[in-house]
XYZ file of C-alpha atoms in Angstrom:
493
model
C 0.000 0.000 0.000
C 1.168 3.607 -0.262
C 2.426 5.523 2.468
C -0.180 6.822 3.961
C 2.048 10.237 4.023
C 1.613 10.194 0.504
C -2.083 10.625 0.100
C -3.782 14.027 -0.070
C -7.008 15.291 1.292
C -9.068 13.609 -0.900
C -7.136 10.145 -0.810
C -7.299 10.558 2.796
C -11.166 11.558 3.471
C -12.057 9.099 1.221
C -9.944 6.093 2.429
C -11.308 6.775 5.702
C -14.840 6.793 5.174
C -14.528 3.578 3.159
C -12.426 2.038 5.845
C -9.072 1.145 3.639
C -7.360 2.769 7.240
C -8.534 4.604 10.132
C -7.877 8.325 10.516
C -5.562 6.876 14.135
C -3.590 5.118 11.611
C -3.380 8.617 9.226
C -2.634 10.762 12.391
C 0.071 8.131 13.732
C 2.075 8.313 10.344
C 1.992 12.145 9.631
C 3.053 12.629 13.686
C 5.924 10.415 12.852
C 6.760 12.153 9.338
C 6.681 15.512 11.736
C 8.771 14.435 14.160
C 11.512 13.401 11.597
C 11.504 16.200 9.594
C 12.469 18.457 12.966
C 15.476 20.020 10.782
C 13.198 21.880 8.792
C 12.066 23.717 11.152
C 8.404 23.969 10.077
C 6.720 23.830 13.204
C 6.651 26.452 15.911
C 4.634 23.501 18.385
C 3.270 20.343 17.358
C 0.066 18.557 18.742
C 0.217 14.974 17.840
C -2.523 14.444 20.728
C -4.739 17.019 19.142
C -4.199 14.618 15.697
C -4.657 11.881 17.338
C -8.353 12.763 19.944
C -9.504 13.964 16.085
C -8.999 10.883 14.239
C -10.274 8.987 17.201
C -13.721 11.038 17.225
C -13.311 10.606 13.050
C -13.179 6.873 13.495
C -15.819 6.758 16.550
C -18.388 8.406 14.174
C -17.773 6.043 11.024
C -18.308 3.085 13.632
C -21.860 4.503 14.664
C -22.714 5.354 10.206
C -22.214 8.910 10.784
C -20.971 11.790 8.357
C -17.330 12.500 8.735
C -17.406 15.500 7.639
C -15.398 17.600 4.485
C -12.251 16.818 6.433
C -13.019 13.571 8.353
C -9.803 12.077 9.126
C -7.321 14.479 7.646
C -4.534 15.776 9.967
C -3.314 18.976 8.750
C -0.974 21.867 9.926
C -1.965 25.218 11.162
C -0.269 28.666 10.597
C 0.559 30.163 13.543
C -1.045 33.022 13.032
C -4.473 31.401 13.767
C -5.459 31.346 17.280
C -5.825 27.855 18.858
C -7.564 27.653 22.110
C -5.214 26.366 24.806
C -2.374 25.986 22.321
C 0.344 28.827 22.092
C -0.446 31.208 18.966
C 2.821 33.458 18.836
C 2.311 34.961 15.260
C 6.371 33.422 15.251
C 7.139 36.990 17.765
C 8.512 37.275 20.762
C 6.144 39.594 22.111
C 3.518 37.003 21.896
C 5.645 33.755 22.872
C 3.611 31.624 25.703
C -0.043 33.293 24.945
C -2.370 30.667 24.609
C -5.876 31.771 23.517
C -9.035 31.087 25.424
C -10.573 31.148 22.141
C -10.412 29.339 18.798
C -10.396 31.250 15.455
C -13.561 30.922 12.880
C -11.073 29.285 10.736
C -9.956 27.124 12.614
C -13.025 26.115 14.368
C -14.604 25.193 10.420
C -11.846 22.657 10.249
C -12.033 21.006 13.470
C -15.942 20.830 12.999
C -15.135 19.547 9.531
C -13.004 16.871 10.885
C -9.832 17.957 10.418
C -6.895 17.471 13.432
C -4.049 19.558 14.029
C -0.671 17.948 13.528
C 0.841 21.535 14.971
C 1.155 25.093 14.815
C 3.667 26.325 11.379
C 6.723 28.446 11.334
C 6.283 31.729 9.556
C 7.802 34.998 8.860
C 7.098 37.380 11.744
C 3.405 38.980 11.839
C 3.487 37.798 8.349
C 5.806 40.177 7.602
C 8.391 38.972 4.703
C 8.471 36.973 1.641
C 11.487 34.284 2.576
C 10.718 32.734 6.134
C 13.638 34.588 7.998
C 12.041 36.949 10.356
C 10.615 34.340 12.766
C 11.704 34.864 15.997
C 12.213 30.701 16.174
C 14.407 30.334 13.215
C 14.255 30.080 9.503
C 12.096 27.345 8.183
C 14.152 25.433 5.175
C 12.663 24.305 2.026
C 12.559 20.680 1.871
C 14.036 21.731 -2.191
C 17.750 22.160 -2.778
C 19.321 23.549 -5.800
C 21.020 20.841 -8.052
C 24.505 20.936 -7.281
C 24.818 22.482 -4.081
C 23.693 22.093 -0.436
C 22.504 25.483 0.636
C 19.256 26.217 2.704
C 16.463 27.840 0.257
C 13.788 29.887 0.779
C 10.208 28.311 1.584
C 8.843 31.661 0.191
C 6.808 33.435 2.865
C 5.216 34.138 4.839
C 3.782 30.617 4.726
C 7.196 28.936 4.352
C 6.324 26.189 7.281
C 2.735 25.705 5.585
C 4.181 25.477 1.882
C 7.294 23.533 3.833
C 5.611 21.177 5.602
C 2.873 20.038 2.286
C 5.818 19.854 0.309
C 8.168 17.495 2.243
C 4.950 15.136 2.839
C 4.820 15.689 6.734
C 1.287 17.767 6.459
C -1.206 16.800 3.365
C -2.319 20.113 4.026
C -2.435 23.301 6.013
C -3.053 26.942 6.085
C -2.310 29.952 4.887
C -2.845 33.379 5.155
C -2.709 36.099 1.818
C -2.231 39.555 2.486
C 0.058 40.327 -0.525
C 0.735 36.649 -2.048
C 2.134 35.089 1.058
C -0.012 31.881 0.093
C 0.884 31.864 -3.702
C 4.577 33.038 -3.644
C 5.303 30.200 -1.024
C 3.294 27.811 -3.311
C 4.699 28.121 -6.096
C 8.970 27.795 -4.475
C 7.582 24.639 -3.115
C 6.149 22.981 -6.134
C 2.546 23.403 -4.540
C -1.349 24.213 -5.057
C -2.411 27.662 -2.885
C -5.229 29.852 -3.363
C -6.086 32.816 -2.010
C -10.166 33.476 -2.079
C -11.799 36.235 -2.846
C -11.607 38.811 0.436
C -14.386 37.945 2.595
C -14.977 34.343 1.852
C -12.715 33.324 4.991
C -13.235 34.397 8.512
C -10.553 36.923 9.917
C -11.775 36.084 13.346
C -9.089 34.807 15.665
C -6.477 35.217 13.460
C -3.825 37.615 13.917
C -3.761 40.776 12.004
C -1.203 42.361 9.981
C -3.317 44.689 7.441
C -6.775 44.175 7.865
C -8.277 45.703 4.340
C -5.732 42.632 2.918
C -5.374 39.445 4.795
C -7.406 36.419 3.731
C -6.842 32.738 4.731
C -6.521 30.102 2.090
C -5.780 26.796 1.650
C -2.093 24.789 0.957
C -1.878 21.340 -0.530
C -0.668 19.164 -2.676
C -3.267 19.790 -5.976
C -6.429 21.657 -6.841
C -8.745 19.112 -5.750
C -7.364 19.253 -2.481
C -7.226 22.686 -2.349
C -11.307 23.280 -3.193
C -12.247 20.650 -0.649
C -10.205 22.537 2.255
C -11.588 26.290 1.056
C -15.286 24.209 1.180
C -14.551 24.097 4.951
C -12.737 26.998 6.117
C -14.832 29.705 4.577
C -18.426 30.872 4.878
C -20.274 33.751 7.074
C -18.911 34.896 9.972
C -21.322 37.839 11.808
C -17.978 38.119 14.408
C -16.203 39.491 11.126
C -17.636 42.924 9.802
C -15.598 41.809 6.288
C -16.975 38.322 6.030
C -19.038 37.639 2.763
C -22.565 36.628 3.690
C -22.937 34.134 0.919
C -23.479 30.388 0.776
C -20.181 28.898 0.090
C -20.146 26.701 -3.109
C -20.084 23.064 -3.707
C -16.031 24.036 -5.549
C -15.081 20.329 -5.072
C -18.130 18.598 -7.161
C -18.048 21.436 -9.981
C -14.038 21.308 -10.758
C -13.882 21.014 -14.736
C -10.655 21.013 -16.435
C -13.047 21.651 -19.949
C -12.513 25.528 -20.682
C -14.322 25.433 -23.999
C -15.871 29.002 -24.193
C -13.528 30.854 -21.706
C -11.218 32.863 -22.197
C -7.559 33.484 -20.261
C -6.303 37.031 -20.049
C -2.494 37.775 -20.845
C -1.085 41.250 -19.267
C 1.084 42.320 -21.224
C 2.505 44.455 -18.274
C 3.928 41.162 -16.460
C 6.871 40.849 -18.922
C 8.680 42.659 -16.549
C 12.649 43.351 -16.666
C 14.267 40.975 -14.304
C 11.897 38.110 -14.823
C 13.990 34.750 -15.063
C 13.630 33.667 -18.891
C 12.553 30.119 -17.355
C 9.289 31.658 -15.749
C 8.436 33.331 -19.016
C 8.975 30.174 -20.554
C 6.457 28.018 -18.324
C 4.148 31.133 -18.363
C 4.308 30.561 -22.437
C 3.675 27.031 -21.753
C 0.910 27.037 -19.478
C -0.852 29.436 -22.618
C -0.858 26.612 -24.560
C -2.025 24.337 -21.681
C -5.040 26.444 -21.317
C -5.448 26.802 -25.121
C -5.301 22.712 -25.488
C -8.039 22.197 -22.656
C -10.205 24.685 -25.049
C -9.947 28.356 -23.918
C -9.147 31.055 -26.113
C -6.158 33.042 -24.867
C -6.605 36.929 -25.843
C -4.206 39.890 -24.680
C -5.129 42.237 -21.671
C -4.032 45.443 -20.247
C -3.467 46.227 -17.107
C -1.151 49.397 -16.647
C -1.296 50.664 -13.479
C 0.664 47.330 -12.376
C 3.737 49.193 -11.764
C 2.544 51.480 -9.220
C 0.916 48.107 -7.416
C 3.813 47.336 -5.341
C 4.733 50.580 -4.027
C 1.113 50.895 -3.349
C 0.821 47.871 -1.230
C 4.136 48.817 0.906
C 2.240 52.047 2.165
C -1.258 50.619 2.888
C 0.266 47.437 4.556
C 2.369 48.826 6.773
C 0.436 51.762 7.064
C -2.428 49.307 8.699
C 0.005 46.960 10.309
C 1.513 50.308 12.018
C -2.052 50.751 13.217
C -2.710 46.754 14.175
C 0.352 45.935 16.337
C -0.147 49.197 18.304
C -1.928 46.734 20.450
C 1.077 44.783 22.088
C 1.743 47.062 24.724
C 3.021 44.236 27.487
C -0.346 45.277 29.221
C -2.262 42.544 28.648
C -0.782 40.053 27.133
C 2.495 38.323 25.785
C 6.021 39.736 26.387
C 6.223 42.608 29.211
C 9.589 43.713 29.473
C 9.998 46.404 33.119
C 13.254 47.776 33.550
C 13.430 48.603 36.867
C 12.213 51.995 38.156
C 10.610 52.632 34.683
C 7.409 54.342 33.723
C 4.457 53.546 31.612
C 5.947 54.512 28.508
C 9.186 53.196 29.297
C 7.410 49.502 29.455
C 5.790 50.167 26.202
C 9.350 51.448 24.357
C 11.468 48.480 26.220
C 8.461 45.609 25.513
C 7.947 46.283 21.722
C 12.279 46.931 21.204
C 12.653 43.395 22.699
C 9.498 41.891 21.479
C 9.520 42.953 17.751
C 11.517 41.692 15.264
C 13.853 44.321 12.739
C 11.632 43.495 9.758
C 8.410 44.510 11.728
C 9.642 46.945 13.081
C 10.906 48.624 9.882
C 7.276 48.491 9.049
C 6.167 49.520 11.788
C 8.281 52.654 11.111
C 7.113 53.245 7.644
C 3.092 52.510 8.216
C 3.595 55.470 11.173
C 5.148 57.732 8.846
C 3.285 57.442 6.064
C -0.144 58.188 8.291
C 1.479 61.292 9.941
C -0.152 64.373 9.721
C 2.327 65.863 7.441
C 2.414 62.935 4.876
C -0.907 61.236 5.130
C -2.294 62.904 2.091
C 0.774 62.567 0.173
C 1.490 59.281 0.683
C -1.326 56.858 2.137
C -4.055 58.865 0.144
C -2.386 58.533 -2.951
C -1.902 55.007 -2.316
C -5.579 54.523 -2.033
C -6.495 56.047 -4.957
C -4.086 53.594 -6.721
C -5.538 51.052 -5.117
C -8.658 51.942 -6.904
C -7.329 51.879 -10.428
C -5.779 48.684 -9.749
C -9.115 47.510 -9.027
C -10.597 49.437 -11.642
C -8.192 48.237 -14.352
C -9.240 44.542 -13.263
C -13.146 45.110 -13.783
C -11.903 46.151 -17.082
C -9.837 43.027 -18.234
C -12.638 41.109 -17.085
C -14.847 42.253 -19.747
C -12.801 40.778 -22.449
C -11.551 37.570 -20.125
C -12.865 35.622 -17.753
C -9.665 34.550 -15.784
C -6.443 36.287 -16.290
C -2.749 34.074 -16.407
C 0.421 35.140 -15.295
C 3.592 34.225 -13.824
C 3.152 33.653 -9.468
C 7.035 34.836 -8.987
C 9.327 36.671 -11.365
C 12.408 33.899 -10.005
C 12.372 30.314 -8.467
C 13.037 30.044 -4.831
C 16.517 31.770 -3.614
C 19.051 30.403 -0.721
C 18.374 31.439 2.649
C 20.709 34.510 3.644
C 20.921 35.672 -0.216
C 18.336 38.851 0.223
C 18.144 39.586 3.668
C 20.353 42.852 4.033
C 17.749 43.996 0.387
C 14.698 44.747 1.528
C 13.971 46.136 -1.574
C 14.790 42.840 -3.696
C 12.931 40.966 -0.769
C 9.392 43.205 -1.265
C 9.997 42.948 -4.915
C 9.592 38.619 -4.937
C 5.597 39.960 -4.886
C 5.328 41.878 -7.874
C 2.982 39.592 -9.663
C 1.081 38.506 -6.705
C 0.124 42.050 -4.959
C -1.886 43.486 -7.399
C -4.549 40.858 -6.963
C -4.286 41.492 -3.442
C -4.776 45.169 -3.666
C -8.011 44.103 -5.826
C -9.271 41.585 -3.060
C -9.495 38.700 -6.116
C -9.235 35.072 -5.559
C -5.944 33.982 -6.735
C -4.205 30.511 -7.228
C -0.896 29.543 -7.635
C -0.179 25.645 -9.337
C 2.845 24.399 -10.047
C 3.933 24.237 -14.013
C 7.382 22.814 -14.086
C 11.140 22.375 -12.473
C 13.899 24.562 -14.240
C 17.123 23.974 -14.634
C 18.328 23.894 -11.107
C 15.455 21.338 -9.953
C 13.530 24.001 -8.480
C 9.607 24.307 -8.953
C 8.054 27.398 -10.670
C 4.500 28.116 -10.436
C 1.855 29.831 -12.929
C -1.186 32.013 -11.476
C -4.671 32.233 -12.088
C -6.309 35.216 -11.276
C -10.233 35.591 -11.320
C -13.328 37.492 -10.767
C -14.466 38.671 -7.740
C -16.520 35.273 -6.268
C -15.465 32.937 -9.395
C -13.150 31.330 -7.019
C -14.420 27.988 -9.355
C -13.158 29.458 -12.290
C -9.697 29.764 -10.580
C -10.118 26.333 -9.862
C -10.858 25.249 -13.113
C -8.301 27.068 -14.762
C -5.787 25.641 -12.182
C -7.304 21.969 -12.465
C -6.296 22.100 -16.397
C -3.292 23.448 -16.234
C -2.482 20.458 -12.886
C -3.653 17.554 -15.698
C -1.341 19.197 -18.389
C 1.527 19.971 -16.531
C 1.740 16.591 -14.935
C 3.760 17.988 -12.031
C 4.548 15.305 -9.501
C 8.208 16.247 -8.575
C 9.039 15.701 -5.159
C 11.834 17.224 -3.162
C 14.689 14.689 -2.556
C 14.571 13.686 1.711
C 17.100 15.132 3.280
C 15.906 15.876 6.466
């Protein structure tokens, strides 16, 4: 029989509720896989108990003939950026190591009542802040992917990196994510995986922690589309505890994926042929064209030129709003509260957030305050707004002459660990392609296309209309059967 560590969602649900294996059996093998893979570094805490008290309930209800649930029987791993009731949520800070939530997040809370069990809590770049996994205050998380020929630590992507890590290297069939400006897709497609971001809204933000709130969305991570539209089935849907959440029934994505595309047609922008762009990603973005054009879409050419003002954009309203969010660790009420002796009120607050922040969070901290200062609010968050709105703008467009658009997820393949973290510049710049749907709100997937010459994945995005996360889907489930893509990384952990 196959490792069980090899199955995804689907293969897993499914052998469960027709008894091939008990979910015990599935939660026994993936806490093992976790525990092995300890150099990677993609869990903050793991919960093999949690797993395992799932799986038993999973297995306790197909013994009395009832439903299992979406998820019944699937262990998966959690981004630590969701609060877990009882387990420690740290957003991968300092300032928040050893708080453990009386509460569980909406997100969270879907899963578990979807059948799901928590193999752990996942590394991730601090406060989702960074696009390479190095900011956590527990450590990098390593790719389980090394470039042919040499032995250095690479990039996960980020801020996902232990969620994309940990689906990658077969220790998690699947986990979360969170998107504020491609921190699902970007980590997707370095790791050879399936991410999408849904439309803002669709997800609960409840319980999870915030970086900028007009921005984040959770998502799913796994190992192909299917996968990925039965995990969105279960996380999202109406939350009345979230003033953003979408009140709209979610849809039945799983049992309408078709990979036929006859009548549809993809959208090319001709702004993404950007300088810089590795020649190999404009190759597979050539070749997933005629992917989509063989599963019978017609592939016409789009516009969308206020692209390059996207990412400068998005680095004034995100930190701008994360400036805003994180005003709240204070060392008041909880986390890290760091008292110098003889020191006042606002000497606690200075000495708690220089300990308890990280430099990369704090450098946005330091931006998002500027930029909303009296003196520069107008001419620098305002004006990002209104950019905002012909990025948007420029989408609604396209989408009359398209109805999903393709386009590269990352302009390179995944770099070594160490190589960008003195640029933050060349860091912010690995989201180029994937902000601008961000800035939109759009459901977004990455999928991955191909392995270039160094034996490191590259992914392709599909972009869609606001709601049409099932053309996303779609799109993503033709290019999967074309592409073929079932690389794995090499073990070395």
């Amino acid at each position: 029989m196959t490792s069980l560590t090899e199955l995804g969602v689907k293969s897993i649900r499914d052998g469960v509720a027709g008894g091939t294996f008990t979910a015990r059996e599935v939660a026994e093998a993936f806490n093992a896989a976790v525990a092995e893979a300890a150099a990677l570094n993609a869990f903050i805490v793991t919960t093999p108990d949690h797993a395992l008290a799932a799986a038993d309930a999973v297995d306790a209800k197909r013994a009395k003939g009832e439903d299992l649930g979406k998820m019944g029987g699937v262990p998966i791993g959690m981004k630590d950026l969701f609060a877990t009731r009882g387990v420690q949520t740290t957003a991968a800070s300092h300032i928040l190591e050893g708080f453990k939530p009386e509460y569980e997040s909406t997100v969270s809370q879907n899963l578990w009542d979807a059948g799901a069990g928590m193999l752990g809590k996942l590394n991730l770049d601090q406060f989702a802040m960074g696009s390479s996994n190095e900011t956590s205050h527990f450590g990098n998380v390593s790719s389980p992917w090394k470039k042919a020929g040499t032995n250095a630590a690479m990039s996960p992507g980020g801020s996902s990196g232990g969620s994309s890590a940990a689906v990658a290297a077969r220790i998690a069939p699947a986990a979360t994510g969170t998107d504020t400006g491609g921190s699902i897709r970007q980590p997707a497609a370095f790791t050879g995986i399936c991410g999408i971001k849904p439309t803002y809204g669709r997800c609960s933000r409840w319980g999870v922690v915030a970086f900028a709130s007009s921005l984040d969305q959770a998502g799913p991570m796994a190992r192909s589309v299917e996968d990925c539209a039965i995990m969105l089935e279960a996380m999202a849907g109406f939350d009345p505890k979230d003033a953003t959440s979408l009140d709209m029934l979610v849809p039945n994505w799983e049992a309408d994926l078709s990979a036929d595309l006859r009548g549809k047609k993809i959208g090319i922008p001709r702004e993404y042929r950007m300088d810089g762009t590795d020649a190999e990603v404009l190759a597979s973005w050539d070749r997933g064209m005629e992917w989509l054009r063989d599963a019978g879409a017609e592939v016409v050419d789009i516009s969308l030129p206020h692209t390059k003002y996207a990412l400068p954009a998005y680095y004034i309203v995100a930190p701008a709003e994360a400036s805003s969010n994180l005003a709240r660790y204070d060392g008041v009420r909880y986390g890290l509260r760091d008292l110098p002796d003889g020191a006042g009120l606002q000497d606690m607050y200075a000495a708690t957030r220089a300990a308890g922040f990280g430099d990369e969070v704090k450098r946005r901290i330091l931006m998002g305050t500027y930029v909303l200062s009296a003196g520069f609010y107008d001419a620098y968050y305002t004006q990002a707004q209104k950019v905002r709105a012909l990025v948007s703008r420029d989408y609604a467009e396209a989408f009359t002459q398209c109805d999903v658009i393709l386009a590269p997820t990352t302009p390179t393949a995944s770099f070594p660990l160490g190589e960008k973290t003195d640029d933050p510049l060349a860091m912010y710049l690995n989201d180029v392609f994937s902000v601008p749907a961000s800035l939109a709100g759009l459901p977004a997937m990455s999928v991955p296309a191909m392995l270039n010459e160094d034996g490191l994945p590259l992914g392709l995005q599909i972009v869609g209309r606001p709601f049409d996360e099932q053309g996303v889907l779609n799109a993503g489930l033709a290019i999967q059967q074309r592409a073929n893509f079932n690389a794995q990384p090499e073990k070395w952990w």
